[in-house]
Amino acid sequence: MTDGSISANRRRPLRTPAAEGGAGIIPLRFGDDPQVWACWLYYEDRLTQGEVADAMGISRATVNAYLADARERGIVNITLDPHRLASLTIAQELKRHFGLHDCLVVPSQEPGDSLIDSLGSAGSLVLRRLLRSGDTLAVTWGRTVLAVASATSITGLQDVRVVQATGGMTASIVGSPEACAARLAAGLGAACVPITAPGIVSSAEMRDMLMAEPLLRSQFAALGDASRALFGVASLRPNSTIHSSGFFDAVPLQDYLALNAVGVVAGRFIDVQGQPVRGPLDERLVGLSLDSLRQIERRIAVAGGIDKVPAILGALRGGYADVLVTDAATGKALLDADGASALPRPAPRSTAESTEGAGQAEVQRRHVKKFLNDPDDIVDEMLDGALRAHSDYLVPVQGARRAFMARTAPRPGRVGLVVGGGSGHEPCFLGYVGTGMADAVAVGNIFSSPPPDPIARAARAVSGGQGVLFVYGNYAGDTMNFEMASELVQADGIPVRSVVTTDDVASSRAEDRDGRRGVAGNVLVFKVAGAACDRGWPLDACERVARRANARTFTMGVALEPCSMPQTRRYSFSIGPGDMEVGVGIHGEPGVAREPMQSADAIVDMAMNRIFAEMQTAPGDRVAVLVNSFGSTPLMELYVLYRRVEQRLRTKNLTIAANWVGHYCTSLDMAGASITIMHLDDELADLLGHPCDTPFFKVGP
Amino acid sequence: MHDPAVRSLLDMFARIAATMEAERDHLSDLDGAIGDADHGMTMALGFRAVVVALGRLDAASAKPADVFRTAAGAFLDAVGASTGPLYANGFLRAAQRLDGCDGLDCASAATLLDAMAAGIAQRGKGSRGEKTMLDVWLPAAEAAQHALADRPDRFWTIVLDAAERGAAATRSMVAVRGRAARVGERSIGHIDPGAVSALMIIRAMAESFKP
């Protein structure tokens, strides 16, 4: 009963009324507030209103009035499970915004099979609600439709027919039109009307001939009687299942993409406004037309997944669906995309989204204080200062803007290691140039890759006759510029290999390891690669071990406050007072998810659980640990994090062969930290322990 | 003797630079929602460098191809990042395609738009629908071809209309490339800053090319 409110989940009775004082005397702990007492007895002790009346020595009507007043006064708050609540709110908003007959939204989950399964169950629930005896149901194809069919088992309906909405396709496909219709008919105890022709035929003439066949005519007559339709919505995104569905094999989807098609409904292409996109297939498709689909009384679309948002938007705007079954994340995205989101958000993004009139409303205009001269000069002034501070280690690369090399480079007979990236990450990347680590660095604008020219000049300058290895983080800009530089340098006859770091586990799923970005784990990969180069390994071997170092390195970051750019001195986005940004990178960009703030140990546990899920270790294995500040998080807090990291590793019987705690790869003044674990093997452990001497990374001999 | 086409192009780059300077904070704010909040600064910096480099060009003997080649190098060296190689490649492609042209009519404008779109698409290996600057450049280039064939009198109206619709359409797209791809679904509802700056460039083009 803290805060004067009690939760309203009525539990089982804990004690009898007699246990509590005598009738009519308020027990001391309720003060003199009979309403609180009444609420306690009713909600916590689960008495009936009559029992409460007896216990309190008042009438039932008074109890009833007390309970009602308590709601109004806020003594009692009734809460729904937030996930359920969000689903309900989103469903209501979708129904209103798109003028739907009905809408069902399932709570969000990871994309993949579980999403399709829960859409399937929800779809079958909708069928149970909307199907009546005597209905004819037109059914398309696809994995989602098959999931609905598989989840459906409805008895008691009479004279229901299930009709294929299109012709068929090869049986090897999961969710073929035939399978969907047959399965659904079985689940409904309905008659099944197939379309006994291929879904796509070779020519318009062939289609016309087939359509003249009496059998097909009768099947299409049944389709014309449809009073209900059930269909999925396919996306045309590159990774969509449409490309592997088999239905559109041999169709140039690019032609449709060029005409702005975003999705497919019942085998027909539509754009984001729902307009049909005409193409070569129209005359060759044996199936329901979009116009006929729109004539059907109830049209149930079952579709979820963020990649389908433009396609579903088209299906809704075009009026092809009047009942939508989707998941909460997709539903919310649909509303956002249509500019309709009136939903409460955990923390509104602090940006003006409209093209007209920048910087309204919530953009934070308070300037962050910084040590600055002209903000446009900050990168050059920083580099000038660093060069002076570390003149024992660094010299400029001749003729290059913003490229620096070790005083010891080039070293004949050894592979040269060139690293680089945007500025704003100091001491990354120039702090790791010296002996035994990077030989040269190219530095870009804040959070921006350097252009090809300084990279190429650095590479030529440190080439010792054995080739050059590039190691850099996986970002679109860095990849383009380093690739261009690599072409320039190789044209001069210097062999170049590139290893792109991808240690950020939050940035995409494990199967998409190559698509992940490189973050603080960079530093450990530089160390391993630099040691290999220093030992005089050939280019092949240096590249190979750098790749393995990257593959065995896992980083997870959490931001507490965003960073501010020197030019604007404003935060680039906002993180609510009670929130943290999980899975954040090193560029002050929003992370993967916004979550409520937790204790340091809970945050470490979340990060470590994520890392352990991917890092296959055995007891006794060795690891290296890097606990890194994003800029403004002090060492004090980093040690608190390290403490828990160490506990978690110890309980798994892992040996920490080396650790680093501090500022290694920052994001300007961002508050937050990342945890990096490198899973060592003998070779990696050996190379990590190899001596190196750079301004910010030293390993003694 | 100044090449009139060169004069128009110098005017065009000066306009683009001024627009980017004026819209710097706006573009950065758009970027802050889904990226790292530096797009305005990047574009302003890049075109400032282009204007400086073009100022050193001998305008009397320069050809349109020289203007674009100079712009490409200056933009790339000043910017790096992903925007640098993308626009640099667009400008280089424009330099090749506009080699030998004198005077800027609708046909050369259509060629320029096509070269920009193709150069950017090639370097970024991108296509439309990915919530990038290509969602403006590609439809604008296509509209230019159609306008040239059907309604040359309304050339820029048609091109700008396509570019504007392309930029607006990015709001409902999910980013799949660049840094915004990391926020995935959370990019929906936000217009793409690269698409907005592309629209600004095409508007500046229209101003400079209109007779």
PDB file of C-alpha atoms in Angstrom, chain A residues 379-380 382-383 401-404 417-433 438 440-452 454-456 458 469-483 485 499-501 518-519 522-523 526 586-587 665-666, chain B residues 36 38 77-82 179:
ATOM      1  CA  VAL A 379      39.275  18.175 -35.876  1.00  0.00           C
ATOM      2  CA  ASP A 380      42.388  19.873 -37.203  1.00  0.00           C
ATOM      3  CA  MET A 382      42.698  18.185 -32.084  1.00  0.00           C
ATOM      4  CA  LEU A 383      45.033  16.453 -34.530  1.00  0.00           C
ATOM      5  CA  ARG A 401      45.638  15.706 -45.052  1.00  0.00           C
ATOM      6  CA  ARG A 402      44.951  13.970 -41.736  1.00  0.00           C
ATOM      7  CA  ALA A 403      47.102  10.861 -42.007  1.00  0.00           C
ATOM      8  CA  PHE A 404      49.752   9.935 -39.444  1.00  0.00           C
ATOM      9  CA  LEU A 417      48.933  -2.072 -40.638  1.00  0.00           C
ATOM     10  CA  VAL A 418      46.727   0.898 -41.529  1.00  0.00           C
ATOM     11  CA  VAL A 419      43.658   1.682 -39.438  1.00  0.00           C
ATOM     12  CA  GLY A 420      41.295   4.585 -39.519  1.00  0.00           C
ATOM     13  CA  GLY A 421      37.857   6.028 -39.209  1.00  0.00           C
ATOM     14  CA  GLY A 422      36.042   9.147 -38.153  1.00  0.00           C
ATOM     15  CA  SER A 423      37.186  11.390 -35.356  1.00  0.00           C
ATOM     16  CA  GLY A 424      35.201  11.728 -32.144  1.00  0.00           C
ATOM     17  CA  HIS A 425      36.281   8.280 -30.936  1.00  0.00           C
ATOM     18  CA  GLU A 426      39.579   9.295 -29.360  1.00  0.00           C
ATOM     19  CA  PRO A 427      41.851   7.612 -28.433  1.00  0.00           C
ATOM     20  CA  CYS A 428      40.585   5.595 -31.392  1.00  0.00           C
ATOM     21  CA  PHE A 429      42.210   5.505 -33.872  1.00  0.00           C
ATOM     22  CA  LEU A 430      45.360   7.575 -33.729  1.00  0.00           C
ATOM     23  CA  GLY A 431      46.122   6.586 -30.139  1.00  0.00           C
ATOM     24  CA  TYR A 432      47.018   3.093 -31.314  1.00  0.00           C
ATOM     25  CA  VAL A 433      49.788   4.024 -33.731  1.00  0.00           C
ATOM     26  CA  ALA A 438      49.037   0.170 -36.079  1.00  0.00           C
ATOM     27  CA  ALA A 440      49.483   4.421 -39.695  1.00  0.00           C
ATOM     28  CA  VAL A 441      46.076   5.987 -39.312  1.00  0.00           C
ATOM     29  CA  ALA A 442      43.779   8.065 -41.511  1.00  0.00           C
ATOM     30  CA  VAL A 443      41.345  10.310 -39.697  1.00  0.00           C
ATOM     31  CA  GLY A 444      38.052  11.658 -41.017  1.00  0.00           C
ATOM     32  CA  ASN A 445      35.614  14.322 -39.917  1.00  0.00           C
ATOM     33  CA  ILE A 446      33.616  13.659 -36.789  1.00  0.00           C
ATOM     34  CA  PHE A 447      31.965  10.259 -37.112  1.00  0.00           C
ATOM     35  CA  SER A 448      32.813  10.215 -40.838  1.00  0.00           C
ATOM     36  CA  SER A 449      35.190   7.988 -42.701  1.00  0.00           C
ATOM     37  CA  PRO A 450      38.334   9.606 -44.093  1.00  0.00           C
ATOM     38  CA  PRO A 451      38.343   9.976 -47.889  1.00  0.00           C
ATOM     39  CA  PRO A 452      40.451   7.597 -50.007  1.00  0.00           C
ATOM     40  CA  PRO A 454      44.853  10.040 -46.949  1.00  0.00           C
ATOM     41  CA  ILE A 455      44.225   6.304 -46.548  1.00  0.00           C
ATOM     42  CA  ALA A 456      46.109   5.569 -49.753  1.00  0.00           C
ATOM     43  CA  ALA A 458      49.263   6.301 -45.407  1.00  0.00           C
ATOM     44  CA  LEU A 469      46.651  -4.667 -44.110  1.00  0.00           C
ATOM     45  CA  PHE A 470      43.626  -2.391 -43.608  1.00  0.00           C
ATOM     46  CA  VAL A 471      41.515  -2.938 -40.489  1.00  0.00           C
ATOM     47  CA  TYR A 472      38.457  -0.743 -39.997  1.00  0.00           C
ATOM     48  CA  GLY A 473      34.902  -0.839 -38.690  1.00  0.00           C
ATOM     49  CA  ASN A 474      32.017  -2.025 -40.814  1.00  0.00           C
ATOM     50  CA  TYR A 475      30.217   1.136 -41.914  1.00  0.00           C
ATOM     51  CA  ALA A 476      28.978   2.056 -45.374  1.00  0.00           C
ATOM     52  CA  GLY A 477      31.259   5.089 -45.578  1.00  0.00           C
ATOM     53  CA  ASP A 478      34.416   3.421 -44.289  1.00  0.00           C
ATOM     54  CA  THR A 479      33.918   0.483 -46.611  1.00  0.00           C
ATOM     55  CA  MET A 480      33.549   2.689 -49.687  1.00  0.00           C
ATOM     56  CA  ASN A 481      36.530   4.906 -48.895  1.00  0.00           C
ATOM     57  CA  PHE A 482      38.878   2.112 -47.810  1.00  0.00           C
ATOM     58  CA  GLU A 483      37.921   0.082 -50.888  1.00  0.00           C
ATOM     59  CA  ALA A 485      41.980   3.557 -51.368  1.00  0.00           C
ATOM     60  CA  VAL A 499      39.562  -6.877 -42.530  1.00  0.00           C
ATOM     61  CA  VAL A 500      36.316  -5.252 -41.500  1.00  0.00           C
ATOM     62  CA  THR A 501      35.428  -5.432 -37.811  1.00  0.00           C
ATOM     63  CA  GLY A 518      32.542  -2.499 -35.606  1.00  0.00           C
ATOM     64  CA  VAL A 519      32.768  -0.843 -32.202  1.00  0.00           C
ATOM     65  CA  ASN A 522      38.191  -2.840 -32.884  1.00  0.00           C
ATOM     66  CA  VAL A 523      40.971  -2.063 -30.477  1.00  0.00           C
ATOM     67  CA  PHE A 526      44.130  -3.916 -34.008  1.00  0.00           C
ATOM     68  CA  ILE A 586      29.811   4.680 -31.194  1.00  0.00           C
ATOM     69  CA  HIS A 587      28.340   7.495 -33.253  1.00  0.00           C
ATOM     70  CA  CYS A 665      36.740   3.955 -28.157  1.00  0.00           C
ATOM     71  CA  THR A 666      34.482   6.854 -27.335  1.00  0.00           C
TER      72      THR A 666
ATOM     73  CA  ASP B  36      24.365  10.481 -36.218  1.00  0.00           C
ATOM     74  CA  ASP B  38      25.816  15.240 -38.945  1.00  0.00           C
ATOM     75  CA  ASP B  77      38.422  15.030 -49.932  1.00  0.00           C
ATOM     76  CA  ALA B  78      36.430  17.331 -47.680  1.00  0.00           C
ATOM     77  CA  VAL B  79      33.757  14.856 -46.700  1.00  0.00           C
ATOM     78  CA  GLY B  80      34.844  11.228 -46.826  1.00  0.00           C
ATOM     79  CA  ALA B  81      32.026   9.369 -45.058  1.00  0.00           C
ATOM     80  CA  SER B  82      29.521   7.677 -47.346  1.00  0.00           C
ATOM     81  CA  ARG B 179      23.670   4.061 -40.333  1.00  0.00           C
TER      82      ARG B 179
END
